[in-house]
Amino acid sequence: MKRIPFIAGNWKMNCTTSEAVSLVEGIKALISDITPEQVEVAVCPPFTALHRVAQLIEGTYIRLGAQDVFWKDKGAYTGQISPVMLKDVGCTYVIIGHSERRGRFGVPDPDMSDELLKLFGDNDATVNRKITAALSHGLKPIVCVGETLSERERGLTDEIVRRQVIGALNSIPTESVENITFAYEPVWAIGTGNVCDAYEANRVIGMIRGIISELYSSELAERVRIQYGGSVTPENIEELALQPEIDGALVGGASLRPDSFSAIVRTTMSAKQRIGQK
Ligand code: PGA
């Protein structure tokens, strides 16, 4: 089974509209020859830049993603954005359950007490609601899972990831699962420069595929894409992309520069070609 590799840029809370314009114009110029049969590419700007970026990528192969979604279509939910709105603005993808929204930062932030961190408050149940709502409106979720440093140190990695994957897929019908991309993002690797060892990332991602296979079927599990995320750079993407289970990356910091983001896209393409996965 040849899954098409998928590179998504998570811009997080970066870029005013004009900054988003120059970033996306730069990316467009550098990957205009890449087709979605080689590598699929998505950018996930903040909500405020979605509309402008959607206009600029029209007619290209670059797809638009949002960074979060609420599960209601509309109503009295001040500050929330619905799947209907994301569809309307031109999103194909939406990141759901990022560890920064689950309220567990990889890098300790002196401005954010534990109490404040929990304010974003995503958990397995809300992540599952968001996935269900996104799918019902034809959005493709990129679902983030991953353990914290202390969970890894206590040997709980597999247990935590398993719980998050099973929680995410609760009541999701077979025919929708293929529209979900998972991103294995160990919290300790996000924004820290401590990329996960490629073999270990491959092992955990293989385990996630195993869980999907248990819950549904091995045929379906072979079709679901699972990215790695956490301190991905042009320098370390090759080793990651050479792993058979890793179907690309969710890229934070390195997605904020056209040169580094496009280098990650190109290196992924050539690595997958080398191992015959593309
Ligand atoms: P990073 O972020 O690449 O800056 O580590 C990845 C992510 O949070 O998705």
mmCIF file of C-alpha atoms and ligand atoms in Angstrom:
data_model
loop_
_atom_site.group_PDB
_atom_site.id
_atom_site.type_symbol
_atom_site.label_atom_id
_atom_site.label_comp_id
_atom_site.label_asym_id
_atom_site.label_seq_id
_atom_site.Cartn_x
_atom_site.Cartn_y
_atom_site.Cartn_z
ATOM 1 C CA MET A 1 0.000 0.000 0.000
ATOM 2 C CA LYS A 2 1.481 3.310 -1.075
ATOM 3 C CA ARG A 3 0.244 6.160 1.036
ATOM 4 C CA ILE A 4 0.886 9.632 -0.326
ATOM 5 C CA PRO A 5 3.143 11.524 2.095
ATOM 6 C CA PHE A 6 1.623 14.569 3.698
ATOM 7 C CA ILE A 7 3.426 17.658 5.006
ATOM 8 C CA ALA A 8 1.364 20.202 6.929
ATOM 9 C CA GLY A 9 2.605 23.511 8.347
ATOM 10 C CA ASN A 10 1.151 24.509 11.689
ATOM 11 C CA TRP A 11 1.751 28.238 11.899
ATOM 12 C CA LYS A 12 0.335 28.401 15.439
ATOM 13 C CA MET A 13 -0.262 31.963 16.737
ATOM 14 C CA ASN A 14 2.055 33.552 14.189
ATOM 15 C CA CYS A 15 1.538 35.839 11.183
ATOM 16 C CA THR A 16 -0.527 38.937 10.721
ATOM 17 C CA THR A 17 -2.359 38.929 7.422
ATOM 18 C CA SER A 18 0.481 40.659 5.586
ATOM 19 C CA GLU A 19 3.041 38.267 7.069
ATOM 20 C CA ALA A 20 0.843 35.351 6.046
ATOM 21 C CA VAL A 21 0.696 36.720 2.513
ATOM 22 C CA SER A 22 4.458 36.827 2.130
ATOM 23 C CA LEU A 23 4.906 33.402 3.746
ATOM 24 C CA VAL A 24 2.399 31.705 1.491
ATOM 25 C CA GLU A 25 3.655 33.505 -1.615
ATOM 26 C CA GLY A 26 7.146 32.293 -0.765
ATOM 27 C CA ILE A 27 5.978 28.714 -0.269
ATOM 28 C CA LYS A 28 3.976 28.800 -3.500
ATOM 29 C CA ALA A 29 6.993 29.920 -5.491
ATOM 30 C CA LEU A 30 9.227 27.198 -4.090
ATOM 31 C CA ILE A 31 6.951 24.171 -4.487
ATOM 32 C CA SER A 32 4.970 25.035 -7.607
ATOM 33 C CA ASP A 33 6.268 21.890 -9.356
ATOM 34 C CA ILE A 34 5.199 19.465 -6.602
ATOM 35 C CA THR A 35 2.021 17.534 -7.381
ATOM 36 C CA PRO A 36 -0.368 16.022 -4.834
ATOM 37 C CA GLU A 37 0.532 12.569 -6.152
ATOM 38 C CA GLN A 38 4.096 13.190 -4.946
ATOM 39 C CA VAL A 39 3.485 14.947 -1.623
ATOM 40 C CA GLU A 40 0.357 16.536 -0.327
ATOM 41 C CA VAL A 41 0.984 19.947 1.242
ATOM 42 C CA ALA A 42 -1.191 21.968 3.592
ATOM 43 C CA VAL A 43 -0.714 25.214 5.488
ATOM 44 C CA CYS A 44 -2.591 25.964 8.699
ATOM 45 C CA PRO A 45 -2.557 29.725 9.379
ATOM 46 C CA PRO A 46 -4.338 31.347 12.321
ATOM 47 C CA PHE A 47 -8.081 31.908 11.800
ATOM 48 C CA THR A 48 -7.581 35.581 10.969
ATOM 49 C CA ALA A 49 -5.441 34.779 7.917
ATOM 50 C CA LEU A 50 -7.477 31.858 6.541
ATOM 51 C CA HIS A 51 -9.513 33.896 4.087
ATOM 52 C CA ARG A 52 -6.543 35.726 2.601
ATOM 53 C CA VAL A 53 -4.436 32.591 2.343
ATOM 54 C CA ALA A 54 -7.359 30.729 0.743
ATOM 55 C CA GLN A 55 -7.449 33.348 -2.016
ATOM 56 C CA LEU A 56 -3.719 33.072 -2.613
ATOM 57 C CA ILE A 57 -3.573 29.279 -2.876
ATOM 58 C CA GLU A 58 -6.561 28.989 -5.154
ATOM 59 C CA GLY A 59 -5.589 27.034 -8.253
ATOM 60 C CA THR A 60 -2.471 25.575 -6.576
ATOM 61 C CA TYR A 61 -2.035 22.163 -4.981
ATOM 62 C CA ILE A 62 -1.549 23.682 -1.533
ATOM 63 C CA ARG A 63 -4.439 22.907 0.788
ATOM 64 C CA LEU A 64 -5.749 25.032 3.645
ATOM 65 C CA GLY A 65 -6.113 23.855 7.237
ATOM 66 C CA ALA A 66 -7.274 25.463 10.472
ATOM 67 C CA GLN A 67 -5.704 24.904 13.877
ATOM 68 C CA ASP A 68 -8.829 24.040 15.869
ATOM 69 C CA VAL A 69 -12.604 23.838 15.555
ATOM 70 C CA PHE A 70 -15.606 23.784 17.861
ATOM 71 C CA TRP A 71 -18.174 21.004 17.480
ATOM 72 C CA LYS A 72 -21.341 23.076 17.138
ATOM 73 C CA ASP A 73 -22.473 24.478 13.780
ATOM 74 C CA LYS A 74 -23.431 27.887 15.184
ATOM 75 C CA GLY A 75 -24.866 29.600 18.224
ATOM 76 C CA ALA A 76 -23.980 31.370 21.446
ATOM 77 C CA TYR A 77 -20.393 30.168 21.795
ATOM 78 C CA THR A 78 -18.409 33.391 22.023
ATOM 79 C CA GLY A 79 -14.987 33.131 20.464
ATOM 80 C CA GLN A 80 -15.512 29.743 18.847
ATOM 81 C CA ILE A 81 -15.244 28.822 15.162
ATOM 82 C CA SER A 82 -17.498 26.153 13.677
ATOM 83 C CA PRO A 83 -16.805 23.488 11.053
ATOM 84 C CA VAL A 84 -19.353 25.208 8.804
ATOM 85 C CA MET A 85 -17.276 28.394 8.921
ATOM 86 C CA LEU A 86 -14.044 26.543 8.196
ATOM 87 C CA LYS A 87 -15.617 24.827 5.204
ATOM 88 C CA ASP A 88 -16.984 28.159 4.036
ATOM 89 C CA VAL A 89 -13.581 29.861 4.172
ATOM 90 C CA GLY A 90 -12.023 27.072 2.116
ATOM 91 C CA CYS A 91 -10.424 24.687 4.617
ATOM 92 C CA THR A 92 -9.774 21.091 3.672
ATOM 93 C CA TYR A 93 -8.043 20.155 6.923
ATOM 94 C CA VAL A 94 -8.301 21.022 10.592
ATOM 95 C CA ILE A 95 -5.797 20.228 13.328
ATOM 96 C CA ILE A 96 -7.570 18.736 16.345
ATOM 97 C CA GLY A 97 -6.215 17.912 19.789
ATOM 98 C CA HIS A 98 -2.848 19.604 19.448
ATOM 99 C CA SER A 99 -1.007 19.248 22.755
ATOM 100 C CA GLU A 100 -1.014 23.029 23.136
ATOM 101 C CA ARG A 101 -4.808 22.838 23.140
ATOM 102 C CA ARG A 102 -4.897 19.765 25.305
ATOM 103 C CA GLY A 103 -3.169 22.122 27.698
ATOM 104 C CA ARG A 104 0.228 20.533 28.027
ATOM 105 C CA PHE A 105 3.119 22.546 26.664
ATOM 106 C CA GLY A 106 6.407 20.883 25.828
ATOM 107 C CA VAL A 107 8.411 23.903 26.856
ATOM 108 C CA PRO A 108 7.683 25.295 30.327
ATOM 109 C CA ASP A 109 6.245 28.776 29.920
ATOM 110 C CA PRO A 110 6.766 31.115 32.879
ATOM 111 C CA ASP A 111 3.767 33.210 31.788
ATOM 112 C CA MET A 112 1.425 30.253 31.939
ATOM 113 C CA SER A 113 0.632 28.638 35.271
ATOM 114 C CA ASP A 114 -0.691 25.071 35.252
ATOM 115 C CA GLU A 115 -4.144 26.498 35.818
ATOM 116 C CA LEU A 116 -3.925 28.756 32.773
ATOM 117 C CA LEU A 117 -2.560 25.944 30.647
ATOM 118 C CA LYS A 118 -5.695 23.943 31.337
ATOM 119 C CA LEU A 119 -7.868 26.785 30.034
ATOM 120 C CA PHE A 120 -7.728 25.510 26.470
ATOM 121 C CA GLY A 121 -8.886 22.277 28.002
ATOM 122 C CA ASP A 122 -9.098 19.764 25.172
ATOM 123 C CA ASN A 123 -9.348 16.172 26.319
ATOM 124 C CA ASP A 124 -10.134 12.834 24.672
ATOM 125 C CA ALA A 125 -13.878 13.513 24.803
ATOM 126 C CA THR A 126 -13.780 17.024 23.315
ATOM 127 C CA VAL A 127 -11.247 15.882 20.714
ATOM 128 C CA ASN A 128 -13.656 13.120 19.700
ATOM 129 C CA ARG A 129 -16.547 15.600 19.427
ATOM 130 C CA LYS A 130 -14.479 17.926 17.290
ATOM 131 C CA ILE A 131 -13.402 15.072 14.996
ATOM 132 C CA THR A 132 -16.994 13.903 14.616
ATOM 133 C CA ALA A 133 -18.217 17.415 13.806
ATOM 134 C CA ALA A 134 -15.376 18.114 11.390
ATOM 135 C CA LEU A 135 -15.962 14.868 9.490
ATOM 136 C CA SER A 136 -19.689 15.475 9.266
ATOM 137 C CA HIS A 137 -18.950 18.727 7.434
ATOM 138 C CA GLY A 138 -16.413 17.192 5.081
ATOM 139 C CA LEU A 139 -13.323 18.532 6.844
ATOM 140 C CA LYS A 140 -10.346 16.224 7.244
ATOM 141 C CA PRO A 141 -9.018 16.161 10.802
ATOM 142 C CA ILE A 142 -5.313 16.024 11.607
ATOM 143 C CA VAL A 143 -5.491 14.473 15.049
ATOM 144 C CA CYS A 144 -2.517 15.006 17.352
ATOM 145 C CA VAL A 145 -1.538 12.469 19.975
ATOM 146 C CA GLY A 146 1.577 12.101 22.079
ATOM 147 C CA GLU A 147 3.007 11.689 25.544
ATOM 148 C CA THR A 148 4.642 14.265 27.818
ATOM 149 C CA LEU A 149 8.220 13.923 29.002
ATOM 150 C CA SER A 150 7.182 12.662 32.416
ATOM 151 C CA GLU A 151 4.857 10.112 30.827
ATOM 152 C CA ARG A 152 7.709 8.875 28.638
ATOM 153 C CA GLU A 153 10.075 8.735 31.597
ATOM 154 C CA ARG A 154 7.550 6.656 33.498
ATOM 155 C CA GLY A 155 7.263 4.229 30.587
ATOM 156 C CA LEU A 156 3.697 5.262 29.789
ATOM 157 C CA THR A 157 4.165 6.306 26.144
ATOM 158 C CA ASP A 158 2.300 3.407 24.549
ATOM 159 C CA GLU A 159 -0.499 3.507 27.100
ATOM 160 C CA ILE A 160 -1.092 7.270 26.700
ATOM 161 C CA VAL A 161 -0.972 7.202 22.914
ATOM 162 C CA ARG A 162 -3.272 4.170 22.864
ATOM 163 C CA ARG A 163 -5.782 5.931 25.106
ATOM 164 C CA GLN A 164 -5.720 9.059 22.939
ATOM 165 C CA VAL A 165 -6.140 7.131 19.668
ATOM 166 C CA ILE A 166 -8.988 4.992 20.979
ATOM 167 C CA GLY A 167 -10.621 8.101 22.478
ATOM 168 C CA ALA A 168 -10.305 9.991 19.206
ATOM 169 C CA LEU A 169 -11.879 7.179 17.201
ATOM 170 C CA ASN A 170 -14.799 6.575 19.566
ATOM 171 C CA SER A 171 -17.941 6.009 17.425
ATOM 172 C CA ILE A 172 -16.197 7.120 14.227
ATOM 173 C CA PRO A 173 -17.670 4.999 11.415
ATOM 174 C CA THR A 174 -15.392 2.888 9.239
ATOM 175 C CA GLU A 175 -16.038 4.913 6.105
ATOM 176 C CA SER A 176 -14.788 8.125 7.761
ATOM 177 C CA VAL A 177 -11.534 6.838 9.200
ATOM 178 C CA GLU A 178 -9.600 7.233 5.975
ATOM 179 C CA ASN A 179 -10.297 10.969 6.098
ATOM 180 C CA ILE A 180 -8.398 11.259 9.373
ATOM 181 C CA THR A 181 -4.650 11.876 9.517
ATOM 182 C CA PHE A 182 -2.968 11.163 12.821
ATOM 183 C CA ALA A 183 0.084 13.106 13.936
ATOM 184 C CA TYR A 184 2.281 11.493 16.560
ATOM 185 C CA GLU A 185 3.671 14.496 18.397
ATOM 186 C CA PRO A 186 5.561 13.701 21.578
ATOM 187 C CA VAL A 187 4.964 16.795 23.725
ATOM 188 C CA TRP A 188 8.624 16.931 24.807
ATOM 189 C CA ALA A 189 9.693 17.190 21.156
ATOM 190 C CA ILE A 190 7.485 20.158 20.263
ATOM 191 C CA GLY A 191 9.335 23.435 19.949
ATOM 192 C CA THR A 192 12.303 22.101 21.900
ATOM 193 C CA GLY A 193 14.755 21.061 19.190
ATOM 194 C CA ASN A 194 14.652 17.533 20.685
ATOM 195 C CA VAL A 195 13.362 15.584 17.727
ATOM 196 C CA CYS A 196 12.212 12.048 18.511
ATOM 197 C CA ASP A 197 14.555 9.309 17.359
ATOM 198 C CA ALA A 198 13.316 8.227 13.925
ATOM 199 C CA TYR A 199 13.172 4.528 14.836
ATOM 200 C CA GLU A 200 11.203 5.289 17.959
ATOM 201 C CA ALA A 201 8.787 7.545 16.053
ATOM 202 C CA ASN A 202 8.396 4.766 13.497
ATOM 203 C CA ARG A 203 7.699 2.268 16.287
ATOM 204 C CA VAL A 204 5.004 4.409 17.949
ATOM 205 C CA ILE A 205 3.406 5.200 14.600
ATOM 206 C CA GLY A 206 3.403 1.489 13.771
ATOM 207 C CA MET A 207 1.643 0.921 17.084
ATOM 208 C CA ILE A 208 -0.989 3.540 16.192
ATOM 209 C CA ARG A 209 -1.549 1.726 12.902
ATOM 210 C CA GLY A 210 -1.900 -1.484 14.882
ATOM 211 C CA ILE A 211 -4.626 0.083 17.037
ATOM 212 C CA ILE A 212 -6.546 1.221 13.941
ATOM 213 C CA SER A 213 -6.192 -2.286 12.588
ATOM 214 C CA GLU A 214 -7.595 -3.780 15.819
ATOM 215 C CA LEU A 215 -10.501 -1.321 15.862
ATOM 216 C CA TYR A 216 -11.321 -1.562 12.146
ATOM 217 C CA SER A 217 -9.237 -3.668 9.748
ATOM 218 C CA SER A 218 -5.654 -4.012 8.613
ATOM 219 C CA GLU A 219 -6.641 -2.881 5.094
ATOM 220 C CA LEU A 220 -8.038 0.350 6.481
ATOM 221 C CA ALA A 221 -5.093 0.863 8.843
ATOM 222 C CA GLU A 222 -2.742 0.604 5.867
ATOM 223 C CA ARG A 223 -4.554 3.472 4.181
ATOM 224 C CA VAL A 224 -4.581 5.911 7.122
ATOM 225 C CA ARG A 225 -1.784 8.456 7.073
ATOM 226 C CA ILE A 226 0.175 9.039 10.250
ATOM 227 C CA GLN A 227 2.601 11.947 10.456
ATOM 228 C CA TYR A 228 5.354 12.676 12.921
ATOM 229 C CA GLY A 229 5.547 16.116 14.545
ATOM 230 C CA GLY A 230 7.968 17.793 16.947
ATOM 231 C CA SER A 231 11.067 19.830 16.012
ATOM 232 C CA VAL A 232 11.057 18.680 12.390
ATOM 233 C CA THR A 233 13.658 20.532 10.308
ATOM 234 C CA PRO A 234 15.129 20.254 6.801
ATOM 235 C CA GLU A 235 18.085 18.514 8.473
ATOM 236 C CA ASN A 236 16.208 15.748 10.293
ATOM 237 C CA ILE A 237 13.255 15.103 7.967
ATOM 238 C CA GLU A 238 15.165 12.703 5.733
ATOM 239 C CA GLU A 239 15.789 10.131 8.432
ATOM 240 C CA LEU A 240 12.163 10.396 9.540
ATOM 241 C CA ALA A 241 10.767 10.104 6.012
ATOM 242 C CA LEU A 242 12.934 7.051 5.312
ATOM 243 C CA GLN A 243 10.915 5.188 7.955
ATOM 244 C CA PRO A 244 8.167 3.136 6.350
ATOM 245 C CA GLU A 245 5.442 3.965 8.884
ATOM 246 C CA ILE A 246 6.001 7.747 8.903
ATOM 247 C CA ASP A 247 3.822 9.380 6.253
ATOM 248 C CA GLY A 248 5.179 12.902 6.486
ATOM 249 C CA ALA A 249 5.185 15.578 9.152
ATOM 250 C CA LEU A 250 3.254 18.231 10.991
ATOM 251 C CA VAL A 251 5.753 21.084 11.087
ATOM 252 C CA GLY A 252 5.644 24.035 13.489
ATOM 253 C CA GLY A 253 8.630 26.384 13.667
ATOM 254 C CA ALA A 254 10.196 25.291 10.387
ATOM 255 C CA SER A 255 6.927 25.951 8.533
ATOM 256 C CA LEU A 256 7.283 29.692 9.144
ATOM 257 C CA ARG A 257 9.982 30.087 6.494
ATOM 258 C CA PRO A 258 9.405 29.266 2.829
ATOM 259 C CA ASP A 259 12.903 27.826 2.383
ATOM 260 C CA SER A 260 12.785 25.438 5.337
ATOM 261 C CA PHE A 261 9.196 24.364 4.697
ATOM 262 C CA SER A 262 9.792 23.677 1.010
ATOM 263 C CA ALA A 263 13.021 21.820 1.815
ATOM 264 C CA ILE A 264 11.035 19.554 4.149
ATOM 265 C CA VAL A 265 8.505 18.892 1.374
ATOM 266 C CA ARG A 266 11.212 18.065 -1.185
ATOM 267 C CA THR A 267 13.283 15.889 1.099
ATOM 268 C CA THR A 268 10.195 13.925 2.089
ATOM 269 C CA MET A 269 9.408 13.329 -1.561
ATOM 270 C CA SER A 270 12.880 12.076 -2.404
ATOM 271 C CA ALA A 271 13.134 9.908 0.731
ATOM 272 C CA LYS A 272 9.828 8.192 -0.031
ATOM 273 C CA GLN A 273 10.912 7.675 -3.641
ATOM 274 C CA ARG A 274 14.111 6.064 -2.386
ATOM 275 C CA ILE A 275 12.313 3.526 -0.223
ATOM 276 C CA GLY A 276 9.837 2.853 -3.001
ATOM 277 C CA GLN A 277 6.869 4.218 -1.114
ATOM 278 C CA LYS A 278 6.158 6.735 -3.835
HETATM 279 P P1 PGA B 1 7.555 22.332 16.106
HETATM 280 O O1 PGA B 1 5.972 22.172 16.351
HETATM 281 O O2 PGA B 1 7.828 21.803 14.722
HETATM 282 O O3 PGA B 1 7.812 23.786 16.247
HETATM 283 O O4 PGA B 1 8.223 21.497 17.161
HETATM 284 C C1 PGA B 1 5.272 21.073 15.836
HETATM 285 C C2 PGA B 1 3.830 21.141 16.242
HETATM 286 O O5 PGA B 1 3.545 21.614 17.358
HETATM 287 O O6 PGA B 1 2.937 20.744 15.469
#
